[in-house]
Amino acid sequence: MRLYRDPDAPGRLDFDRGLYERIAKTDQKQLVHAHIVPIRSGYAWQVKAGSLVRLLTVEGPQVCDLNLWNMNNPRERFWAARTRQLQGAHVTTFDRLWSCLPYLRPMATITNDTLPTTPTANGGRCHDLLGSRCDPYLYKLLDDRDYDVTCHNNLTRAVAAYHLTELDVHDVLNVFQVTGLDPVHEIYFMEPSPAKPGDFFEFFAEIDLLCAISTCPSGDLSEWGWGPEGADPVANCHPIGVEVSAVDGELLKEWKPPEPVSIDSVY
Ligand SMILES: [Zn+2]
């Protein structure tokens, strides 16, 4: 078996982890934005390159669907599939979130993650890149049900203020979500989120970002869809906290914003 990437010899994907450790631990930072995103809703916000973004489970477990765009050019956006190839099917500290073609650069580097990184008994891991967002088309297709607070709806509403539409919403990083593939059929499975009040997932913005999240209507995914016997799992839903901190410029002197990959031509 040949791994797509050797985690012990990352080669040209290597970067100075010490710098990101110092950024993660620094107290030379200033909180510049804080917001609580209510259950079953979306929120979008801008982040300057060189900032830390923290997503927090403030009251209890909750899955959080994340989209990223280049704030100055929304055609450059998060590419879940390439990130899955380059980093792994689940991400944690020191993994990077990559942008789509024709750009291909790290949009963000994960600096802090308080969730478990060891697999569950079923082989499930946290912060999922295997699945995507829940959406109203699938509810209609599978159940003939109209449902308008899916993550796709929430993300679409959140980015409308930035003149983006549902065509701009893309495959997500499912923060705080535990998933895997069953070993027999490789069918996607989900497990309840283990996030506790105060847990967080933090990343460093490598470029100016527009971020958007949805607080998934299935909450912590202990009962997804509408729960057993048609029960609505609203009791399993919790808000998500967003915090943005500006990192002191002195610490960022060693940091260089990444450039898109430059090639001669695709034609
Ligand atoms: Zn969802």
PDB file of C-alpha atoms and ligand atoms in Angstrom:
ATOM      1  CA  MET A   1       0.000   0.000   0.000  1.00  0.00           C
ATOM      2  CA  ARG A   2       1.307   3.402  -0.873  1.00  0.00           C
ATOM      3  CA  LEU A   3      -0.016   6.319   1.164  1.00  0.00           C
ATOM      4  CA  TYR A   4      -1.048   9.411  -0.749  1.00  0.00           C
ATOM      5  CA  ARG A   5       1.042  11.387   1.733  1.00  0.00           C
ATOM      6  CA  ASP A   6       3.654  10.114   4.171  1.00  0.00           C
ATOM      7  CA  PRO A   7       2.687  11.754   7.489  1.00  0.00           C
ATOM      8  CA  ASP A   8       6.263  11.314   8.733  1.00  0.00           C
ATOM      9  CA  ALA A   9       7.902  12.834   5.675  1.00  0.00           C
ATOM     10  CA  PRO A  10       5.556  15.479   4.329  1.00  0.00           C
ATOM     11  CA  GLY A  11       8.113  16.936   1.928  1.00  0.00           C
ATOM     12  CA  ARG A  12       6.855  19.999   0.112  1.00  0.00           C
ATOM     13  CA  LEU A  13       3.720  20.092   2.251  1.00  0.00           C
ATOM     14  CA  ASP A  14       5.919  20.596   5.326  1.00  0.00           C
ATOM     15  CA  PHE A  15       5.742  23.850   7.250  1.00  0.00           C
ATOM     16  CA  ASP A  16       7.074  25.328  10.479  1.00  0.00           C
ATOM     17  CA  ARG A  17       4.851  23.719  13.118  1.00  0.00           C
ATOM     18  CA  GLY A  18       6.737  25.565  15.849  1.00  0.00           C
ATOM     19  CA  LEU A  19       5.424  28.868  14.549  1.00  0.00           C
ATOM     20  CA  TYR A  20       1.835  27.604  14.709  1.00  0.00           C
ATOM     21  CA  GLU A  21       2.410  26.237  18.205  1.00  0.00           C
ATOM     22  CA  ARG A  22       3.598  29.667  19.292  1.00  0.00           C
ATOM     23  CA  ILE A  23       0.571  31.287  17.619  1.00  0.00           C
ATOM     24  CA  ALA A  24      -1.764  28.783  19.309  1.00  0.00           C
ATOM     25  CA  LYS A  25      -0.296  29.405  22.747  1.00  0.00           C
ATOM     26  CA  THR A  26       0.246  33.150  22.579  1.00  0.00           C
ATOM     27  CA  ASP A  27      -1.466  35.569  24.910  1.00  0.00           C
ATOM     28  CA  GLN A  28      -0.383  38.353  22.527  1.00  0.00           C
ATOM     29  CA  LYS A  29      -3.739  38.380  20.792  1.00  0.00           C
ATOM     30  CA  GLN A  30      -6.849  40.468  20.991  1.00  0.00           C
ATOM     31  CA  LEU A  31     -10.451  39.337  20.687  1.00  0.00           C
ATOM     32  CA  VAL A  32     -11.923  41.359  17.811  1.00  0.00           C
ATOM     33  CA  HIS A  33     -15.206  39.573  17.187  1.00  0.00           C
ATOM     34  CA  ALA A  34     -17.479  37.271  19.158  1.00  0.00           C
ATOM     35  CA  HIS A  35     -20.902  35.909  18.305  1.00  0.00           C
ATOM     36  CA  ILE A  36     -23.228  33.156  19.441  1.00  0.00           C
ATOM     37  CA  VAL A  37     -24.964  31.339  16.581  1.00  0.00           C
ATOM     38  CA  PRO A  38     -28.404  30.060  17.698  1.00  0.00           C
ATOM     39  CA  ILE A  39     -29.617  26.545  16.992  1.00  0.00           C
ATOM     40  CA  ARG A  40     -30.727  25.688  13.441  1.00  0.00           C
ATOM     41  CA  SER A  41     -29.349  28.825  11.860  1.00  0.00           C
ATOM     42  CA  GLY A  42     -26.442  30.165   9.850  1.00  0.00           C
ATOM     43  CA  TYR A  43     -23.873  32.892  10.319  1.00  0.00           C
ATOM     44  CA  ALA A  44     -21.232  34.417   8.038  1.00  0.00           C
ATOM     45  CA  TRP A  45     -18.371  36.713   9.020  1.00  0.00           C
ATOM     46  CA  GLN A  46     -15.164  38.128   7.584  1.00  0.00           C
ATOM     47  CA  VAL A  47     -11.716  37.360   8.948  1.00  0.00           C
ATOM     48  CA  LYS A  48      -8.450  39.112   8.157  1.00  0.00           C
ATOM     49  CA  ALA A  49      -5.439  36.969   7.290  1.00  0.00           C
ATOM     50  CA  GLY A  50      -3.283  36.425  10.362  1.00  0.00           C
ATOM     51  CA  SER A  51      -6.241  35.991  12.743  1.00  0.00           C
ATOM     52  CA  LEU A  52      -7.293  33.041  14.855  1.00  0.00           C
ATOM     53  CA  VAL A  53     -10.860  31.756  14.508  1.00  0.00           C
ATOM     54  CA  ARG A  54     -12.303  29.650  17.284  1.00  0.00           C
ATOM     55  CA  LEU A  55     -15.551  27.634  17.043  1.00  0.00           C
ATOM     56  CA  LEU A  56     -16.872  26.637  20.469  1.00  0.00           C
ATOM     57  CA  THR A  57     -19.528  24.275  21.750  1.00  0.00           C
ATOM     58  CA  VAL A  58     -20.640  26.723  24.404  1.00  0.00           C
ATOM     59  CA  GLU A  59     -23.511  24.737  25.936  1.00  0.00           C
ATOM     60  CA  GLY A  60     -23.128  21.169  24.728  1.00  0.00           C
ATOM     61  CA  PRO A  61     -22.482  18.922  21.733  1.00  0.00           C
ATOM     62  CA  GLN A  62     -23.397  20.333  18.357  1.00  0.00           C
ATOM     63  CA  VAL A  63     -22.282  19.671  14.786  1.00  0.00           C
ATOM     64  CA  CYS A  64     -21.157  22.758  12.889  1.00  0.00           C
ATOM     65  CA  ASP A  65     -20.943  22.834   9.065  1.00  0.00           C
ATOM     66  CA  LEU A  66     -18.140  25.149   7.886  1.00  0.00           C
ATOM     67  CA  ASN A  67     -17.614  26.848   4.498  1.00  0.00           C
ATOM     68  CA  LEU A  68     -14.689  29.139   3.584  1.00  0.00           C
ATOM     69  CA  TRP A  69     -14.140  31.581   0.723  1.00  0.00           C
ATOM     70  CA  ASN A  70     -11.364  33.974  -0.177  1.00  0.00           C
ATOM     71  CA  MET A  71     -12.940  37.199   1.079  1.00  0.00           C
ATOM     72  CA  ASN A  72     -11.723  39.095  -2.011  1.00  0.00           C
ATOM     73  CA  ASN A  73     -12.545  36.431  -4.596  1.00  0.00           C
ATOM     74  CA  PRO A  74     -15.338  33.954  -3.742  1.00  0.00           C
ATOM     75  CA  ARG A  75     -14.420  31.735  -6.701  1.00  0.00           C
ATOM     76  CA  GLU A  76     -11.574  30.568  -4.482  1.00  0.00           C
ATOM     77  CA  ARG A  77     -13.227  28.418  -1.862  1.00  0.00           C
ATOM     78  CA  PHE A  78     -12.604  25.445   0.400  1.00  0.00           C
ATOM     79  CA  TRP A  79     -12.021  22.143  -1.400  1.00  0.00           C
ATOM     80  CA  ALA A  80     -13.093  19.304   0.898  1.00  0.00           C
ATOM     81  CA  ALA A  81     -12.073  16.473  -1.449  1.00  0.00           C
ATOM     82  CA  ARG A  82      -8.502  17.684  -2.004  1.00  0.00           C
ATOM     83  CA  THR A  83      -8.154  18.434   1.714  1.00  0.00           C
ATOM     84  CA  ARG A  84      -9.258  14.838   2.392  1.00  0.00           C
ATOM     85  CA  GLN A  85      -6.515  13.572   0.053  1.00  0.00           C
ATOM     86  CA  LEU A  86      -3.779  15.808   1.377  1.00  0.00           C
ATOM     87  CA  GLN A  87      -4.600  15.671   5.096  1.00  0.00           C
ATOM     88  CA  GLY A  88      -6.970  12.796   5.860  1.00  0.00           C
ATOM     89  CA  ALA A  89     -10.685  12.032   6.118  1.00  0.00           C
ATOM     90  CA  HIS A  90     -10.804  13.806   9.499  1.00  0.00           C
ATOM     91  CA  VAL A  91      -8.702  16.778  10.486  1.00  0.00           C
ATOM     92  CA  THR A  92      -7.070  18.093  13.638  1.00  0.00           C
ATOM     93  CA  THR A  93      -4.220  20.337  14.796  1.00  0.00           C
ATOM     94  CA  PHE A  94      -1.607  21.066  12.076  1.00  0.00           C
ATOM     95  CA  ASP A  95      -3.901  19.954   9.255  1.00  0.00           C
ATOM     96  CA  ARG A  96      -4.591  22.595   6.632  1.00  0.00           C
ATOM     97  CA  LEU A  97      -7.793  23.458   4.770  1.00  0.00           C
ATOM     98  CA  TRP A  98      -7.042  23.791   1.042  1.00  0.00           C
ATOM     99  CA  SER A  99      -8.661  25.895  -1.664  1.00  0.00           C
ATOM    100  CA  CYS A 100     -10.038  24.757  -5.025  1.00  0.00           C
ATOM    101  CA  LEU A 101      -8.507  25.065  -8.494  1.00  0.00           C
ATOM    102  CA  PRO A 102      -7.070  27.094 -10.043  1.00  0.00           C
ATOM    103  CA  TYR A 103      -5.598  28.244  -6.724  1.00  0.00           C
ATOM    104  CA  LEU A 104      -4.707  25.322  -4.414  1.00  0.00           C
ATOM    105  CA  ARG A 105      -3.269  26.877  -1.315  1.00  0.00           C
ATOM    106  CA  PRO A 106      -3.913  26.480   2.409  1.00  0.00           C
ATOM    107  CA  MET A 107      -6.736  28.830   3.360  1.00  0.00           C
ATOM    108  CA  ALA A 108      -6.387  27.949   7.046  1.00  0.00           C
ATOM    109  CA  THR A 109      -4.147  25.934   9.365  1.00  0.00           C
ATOM    110  CA  ILE A 110      -5.732  24.202  12.359  1.00  0.00           C
ATOM    111  CA  THR A 111      -3.982  25.386  15.527  1.00  0.00           C
ATOM    112  CA  ASN A 112      -6.008  23.920  18.378  1.00  0.00           C
ATOM    113  CA  ASP A 113      -8.525  21.117  18.837  1.00  0.00           C
ATOM    114  CA  THR A 114      -9.841  19.943  22.208  1.00  0.00           C
ATOM    115  CA  LEU A 115     -11.799  16.987  20.763  1.00  0.00           C
ATOM    116  CA  PRO A 116     -10.478  13.398  20.980  1.00  0.00           C
ATOM    117  CA  THR A 117      -8.190  12.394  18.096  1.00  0.00           C
ATOM    118  CA  THR A 118      -8.316   8.654  18.830  1.00  0.00           C
ATOM    119  CA  PRO A 119     -10.918   6.586  16.938  1.00  0.00           C
ATOM    120  CA  THR A 120     -14.122   5.345  18.575  1.00  0.00           C
ATOM    121  CA  ALA A 121     -14.827   1.611  18.966  1.00  0.00           C
ATOM    122  CA  ASN A 122     -16.432   1.719  15.494  1.00  0.00           C
ATOM    123  CA  GLY A 123     -13.463   3.508  13.970  1.00  0.00           C
ATOM    124  CA  GLY A 124     -15.230   6.864  13.892  1.00  0.00           C
ATOM    125  CA  ARG A 125     -13.188  10.054  14.107  1.00  0.00           C
ATOM    126  CA  CYS A 126     -14.024  13.690  14.701  1.00  0.00           C
ATOM    127  CA  HIS A 127     -14.150  16.726  12.328  1.00  0.00           C
ATOM    128  CA  ASP A 128     -15.475  15.033   9.215  1.00  0.00           C
ATOM    129  CA  LEU A 129     -14.535  15.464   5.566  1.00  0.00           C
ATOM    130  CA  LEU A 130     -16.294  12.302   4.353  1.00  0.00           C
ATOM    131  CA  GLY A 131     -19.822  13.649   4.348  1.00  0.00           C
ATOM    132  CA  SER A 132     -21.398  16.871   3.259  1.00  0.00           C
ATOM    133  CA  ARG A 133     -24.097  19.235   4.467  1.00  0.00           C
ATOM    134  CA  CYS A 134     -27.715  18.236   4.980  1.00  0.00           C
ATOM    135  CA  ASP A 135     -29.922  19.795   2.307  1.00  0.00           C
ATOM    136  CA  PRO A 136     -33.608  20.228   1.467  1.00  0.00           C
ATOM    137  CA  TYR A 137     -33.308  18.409  -1.870  1.00  0.00           C
ATOM    138  CA  LEU A 138     -32.339  15.168  -0.134  1.00  0.00           C
ATOM    139  CA  TYR A 139     -35.192  15.465   2.382  1.00  0.00           C
ATOM    140  CA  LYS A 140     -37.574  15.920  -0.535  1.00  0.00           C
ATOM    141  CA  LEU A 141     -36.073  13.049  -2.512  1.00  0.00           C
ATOM    142  CA  LEU A 142     -36.001  10.522   0.319  1.00  0.00           C
ATOM    143  CA  ASP A 143     -39.017  11.517   2.431  1.00  0.00           C
ATOM    144  CA  ASP A 144     -41.036  13.891   0.222  1.00  0.00           C
ATOM    145  CA  ARG A 145     -40.669  16.299   3.125  1.00  0.00           C
ATOM    146  CA  ASP A 146     -40.281  20.074   2.978  1.00  0.00           C
ATOM    147  CA  TYR A 147     -37.629  21.160   5.459  1.00  0.00           C
ATOM    148  CA  ASP A 148     -36.044  24.581   5.320  1.00  0.00           C
ATOM    149  CA  VAL A 149     -33.528  24.753   8.184  1.00  0.00           C
ATOM    150  CA  THR A 150     -30.988  22.338   6.725  1.00  0.00           C
ATOM    151  CA  CYS A 151     -27.318  23.309   6.712  1.00  0.00           C
ATOM    152  CA  HIS A 152     -27.597  24.108   2.989  1.00  0.00           C
ATOM    153  CA  ASN A 153     -30.469  26.527   3.708  1.00  0.00           C
ATOM    154  CA  ASN A 154     -28.675  28.047   6.692  1.00  0.00           C
ATOM    155  CA  LEU A 155     -25.404  28.584   4.831  1.00  0.00           C
ATOM    156  CA  THR A 156     -27.266  30.035   1.825  1.00  0.00           C
ATOM    157  CA  ARG A 157     -29.153  32.530   3.994  1.00  0.00           C
ATOM    158  CA  ALA A 158     -25.965  33.449   5.860  1.00  0.00           C
ATOM    159  CA  VAL A 159     -23.961  34.362   2.751  1.00  0.00           C
ATOM    160  CA  ALA A 160     -26.781  36.226   0.972  1.00  0.00           C
ATOM    161  CA  ALA A 161     -25.600  39.433   2.680  1.00  0.00           C
ATOM    162  CA  TYR A 162     -22.285  38.970   0.850  1.00  0.00           C
ATOM    163  CA  HIS A 163     -24.062  38.635  -2.525  1.00  0.00           C
ATOM    164  CA  LEU A 164     -23.451  34.894  -2.673  1.00  0.00           C
ATOM    165  CA  THR A 165     -26.094  32.257  -3.440  1.00  0.00           C
ATOM    166  CA  GLU A 166     -26.678  28.543  -2.897  1.00  0.00           C
ATOM    167  CA  LEU A 167     -24.430  27.958  -5.927  1.00  0.00           C
ATOM    168  CA  ASP A 168     -21.542  29.275  -3.841  1.00  0.00           C
ATOM    169  CA  VAL A 169     -22.245  26.967  -0.899  1.00  0.00           C
ATOM    170  CA  HIS A 170     -19.909  23.988  -1.154  1.00  0.00           C
ATOM    171  CA  ASP A 171     -18.907  20.748   0.539  1.00  0.00           C
ATOM    172  CA  VAL A 172     -18.243  21.464   4.179  1.00  0.00           C
ATOM    173  CA  LEU A 173     -15.955  20.551   6.994  1.00  0.00           C
ATOM    174  CA  ASN A 174     -18.273  19.020   9.593  1.00  0.00           C
ATOM    175  CA  VAL A 175     -16.696  20.390  12.770  1.00  0.00           C
ATOM    176  CA  PHE A 176     -17.432  18.395  15.973  1.00  0.00           C
ATOM    177  CA  GLN A 177     -18.957  15.577  13.877  1.00  0.00           C
ATOM    178  CA  VAL A 178     -17.813  11.951  14.315  1.00  0.00           C
ATOM    179  CA  THR A 179     -18.041   9.761  11.213  1.00  0.00           C
ATOM    180  CA  GLY A 180     -16.484   6.825   9.442  1.00  0.00           C
ATOM    181  CA  LEU A 181     -17.027   4.190   6.756  1.00  0.00           C
ATOM    182  CA  ASP A 182     -18.271   0.744   7.747  1.00  0.00           C
ATOM    183  CA  PRO A 183     -15.621  -1.864   6.971  1.00  0.00           C
ATOM    184  CA  VAL A 184     -17.939  -4.118   4.943  1.00  0.00           C
ATOM    185  CA  HIS A 185     -19.692  -1.801   2.508  1.00  0.00           C
ATOM    186  CA  GLU A 186     -17.810   1.433   3.110  1.00  0.00           C
ATOM    187  CA  ILE A 187     -21.136   3.066   3.877  1.00  0.00           C
ATOM    188  CA  TYR A 188     -20.917   6.362   5.716  1.00  0.00           C
ATOM    189  CA  PHE A 189     -21.884   6.309   9.395  1.00  0.00           C
ATOM    190  CA  MET A 190     -22.261   9.014  12.021  1.00  0.00           C
ATOM    191  CA  GLU A 191     -21.927   8.873  15.802  1.00  0.00           C
ATOM    192  CA  PRO A 192     -23.018  11.361  18.473  1.00  0.00           C
ATOM    193  CA  SER A 193     -20.721  14.334  18.852  1.00  0.00           C
ATOM    194  CA  PRO A 194     -18.567  14.020  22.009  1.00  0.00           C
ATOM    195  CA  ALA A 195     -18.086  17.804  22.323  1.00  0.00           C
ATOM    196  CA  LYS A 196     -18.572  19.185  25.833  1.00  0.00           C
ATOM    197  CA  PRO A 197     -19.361  22.742  26.922  1.00  0.00           C
ATOM    198  CA  GLY A 198     -16.183  24.754  26.370  1.00  0.00           C
ATOM    199  CA  ASP A 199     -14.645  22.463  23.746  1.00  0.00           C
ATOM    200  CA  PHE A 200     -13.298  24.285  20.706  1.00  0.00           C
ATOM    201  CA  PHE A 201     -11.748  23.949  17.243  1.00  0.00           C
ATOM    202  CA  GLU A 202      -9.409  26.744  16.219  1.00  0.00           C
ATOM    203  CA  PHE A 203      -7.733  27.703  12.940  1.00  0.00           C
ATOM    204  CA  PHE A 204      -5.372  30.386  11.716  1.00  0.00           C
ATOM    205  CA  ALA A 205      -6.534  32.341   8.647  1.00  0.00           C
ATOM    206  CA  GLU A 206      -3.779  32.162   6.008  1.00  0.00           C
ATOM    207  CA  ILE A 207      -5.655  34.534   3.675  1.00  0.00           C
ATOM    208  CA  ASP A 208      -8.528  36.995   4.124  1.00  0.00           C
ATOM    209  CA  LEU A 209     -11.576  34.781   4.602  1.00  0.00           C
ATOM    210  CA  LEU A 210     -15.319  34.864   4.446  1.00  0.00           C
ATOM    211  CA  CYS A 211     -16.404  32.117   6.845  1.00  0.00           C
ATOM    212  CA  ALA A 212     -19.900  30.672   7.218  1.00  0.00           C
ATOM    213  CA  ILE A 213     -21.276  28.044   9.563  1.00  0.00           C
ATOM    214  CA  SER A 214     -24.554  26.292  10.107  1.00  0.00           C
ATOM    215  CA  THR A 215     -25.678  24.843  13.427  1.00  0.00           C
ATOM    216  CA  CYS A 216     -26.952  21.550  12.000  1.00  0.00           C
ATOM    217  CA  PRO A 217     -30.688  20.969  12.681  1.00  0.00           C
ATOM    218  CA  SER A 218     -29.818  17.437  13.800  1.00  0.00           C
ATOM    219  CA  GLY A 219     -27.789  18.920  16.671  1.00  0.00           C
ATOM    220  CA  ASP A 220     -25.294  16.450  18.113  1.00  0.00           C
ATOM    221  CA  LEU A 221     -26.431  13.694  15.675  1.00  0.00           C
ATOM    222  CA  SER A 222     -27.400  11.315  18.484  1.00  0.00           C
ATOM    223  CA  GLU A 223     -30.716  11.182  16.585  1.00  0.00           C
ATOM    224  CA  TRP A 224     -30.525  12.472  13.064  1.00  0.00           C
ATOM    225  CA  GLY A 225     -33.144  13.421  10.583  1.00  0.00           C
ATOM    226  CA  TRP A 226     -36.255  13.634  12.703  1.00  0.00           C
ATOM    227  CA  GLY A 227     -35.268  11.110  15.324  1.00  0.00           C
ATOM    228  CA  PRO A 228     -37.083   7.892  16.233  1.00  0.00           C
ATOM    229  CA  GLU A 229     -40.810   7.687  15.526  1.00  0.00           C
ATOM    230  CA  GLY A 230     -40.872  11.088  13.965  1.00  0.00           C
ATOM    231  CA  ALA A 231     -39.607  12.959  17.024  1.00  0.00           C
ATOM    232  CA  ASP A 232     -37.848  16.201  16.217  1.00  0.00           C
ATOM    233  CA  PRO A 233     -34.374  16.102  17.868  1.00  0.00           C
ATOM    234  CA  VAL A 234     -34.496  19.780  18.782  1.00  0.00           C
ATOM    235  CA  ALA A 235     -33.484  18.951  22.369  1.00  0.00           C
ATOM    236  CA  ASN A 236     -30.141  17.742  20.968  1.00  0.00           C
ATOM    237  CA  CYS A 237     -29.422  21.127  19.373  1.00  0.00           C
ATOM    238  CA  HIS A 238     -27.078  23.679  20.950  1.00  0.00           C
ATOM    239  CA  PRO A 239     -25.662  27.055  19.898  1.00  0.00           C
ATOM    240  CA  ILE A 240     -22.109  27.485  18.597  1.00  0.00           C
ATOM    241  CA  GLY A 241     -19.789  30.286  19.689  1.00  0.00           C
ATOM    242  CA  VAL A 242     -17.574  32.126  17.203  1.00  0.00           C
ATOM    243  CA  GLU A 243     -14.502  34.076  18.337  1.00  0.00           C
ATOM    244  CA  VAL A 244     -11.959  35.889  16.169  1.00  0.00           C
ATOM    245  CA  SER A 245      -8.679  37.093  17.650  1.00  0.00           C
ATOM    246  CA  ALA A 246      -6.061  39.290  15.993  1.00  0.00           C
ATOM    247  CA  VAL A 247      -2.563  37.928  16.616  1.00  0.00           C
ATOM    248  CA  ASP A 248       0.160  40.388  17.570  1.00  0.00           C
ATOM    249  CA  GLY A 249       2.161  41.430  14.498  1.00  0.00           C
ATOM    250  CA  GLU A 250       5.520  40.678  16.126  1.00  0.00           C
ATOM    251  CA  LEU A 251       4.627  36.985  16.259  1.00  0.00           C
ATOM    252  CA  LEU A 252       3.632  37.012  12.585  1.00  0.00           C
ATOM    253  CA  LYS A 253       6.990  38.280  11.306  1.00  0.00           C
ATOM    254  CA  GLU A 254       8.029  34.709  10.506  1.00  0.00           C
ATOM    255  CA  TRP A 255       4.712  33.963   8.781  1.00  0.00           C
ATOM    256  CA  LYS A 256       4.345  34.349   5.029  1.00  0.00           C
ATOM    257  CA  PRO A 257       0.859  34.266   3.463  1.00  0.00           C
ATOM    258  CA  PRO A 258       0.623  31.419   0.927  1.00  0.00           C
ATOM    259  CA  GLU A 259       0.350  32.148  -2.797  1.00  0.00           C
ATOM    260  CA  PRO A 260      -1.779  30.145  -5.244  1.00  0.00           C
ATOM    261  CA  VAL A 261       0.154  27.522  -7.207  1.00  0.00           C
ATOM    262  CA  SER A 262       1.310  29.027 -10.495  1.00  0.00           C
ATOM    263  CA  ILE A 263       1.462  26.891 -13.664  1.00  0.00           C
ATOM    264  CA  ASP A 264       2.113  27.854 -17.286  1.00  0.00           C
ATOM    265  CA  SER A 265      -1.330  26.977 -18.690  1.00  0.00           C
ATOM    266  CA  VAL A 266      -4.017  24.314 -18.554  1.00  0.00           C
ATOM    267  CA  TYR A 267      -4.747  24.741 -22.284  1.00  0.00           C
TER     268      TYR A 267
HETATM  269 ZN    ZN B   1     -26.801  19.651   8.801  1.00  0.00          ZN
END
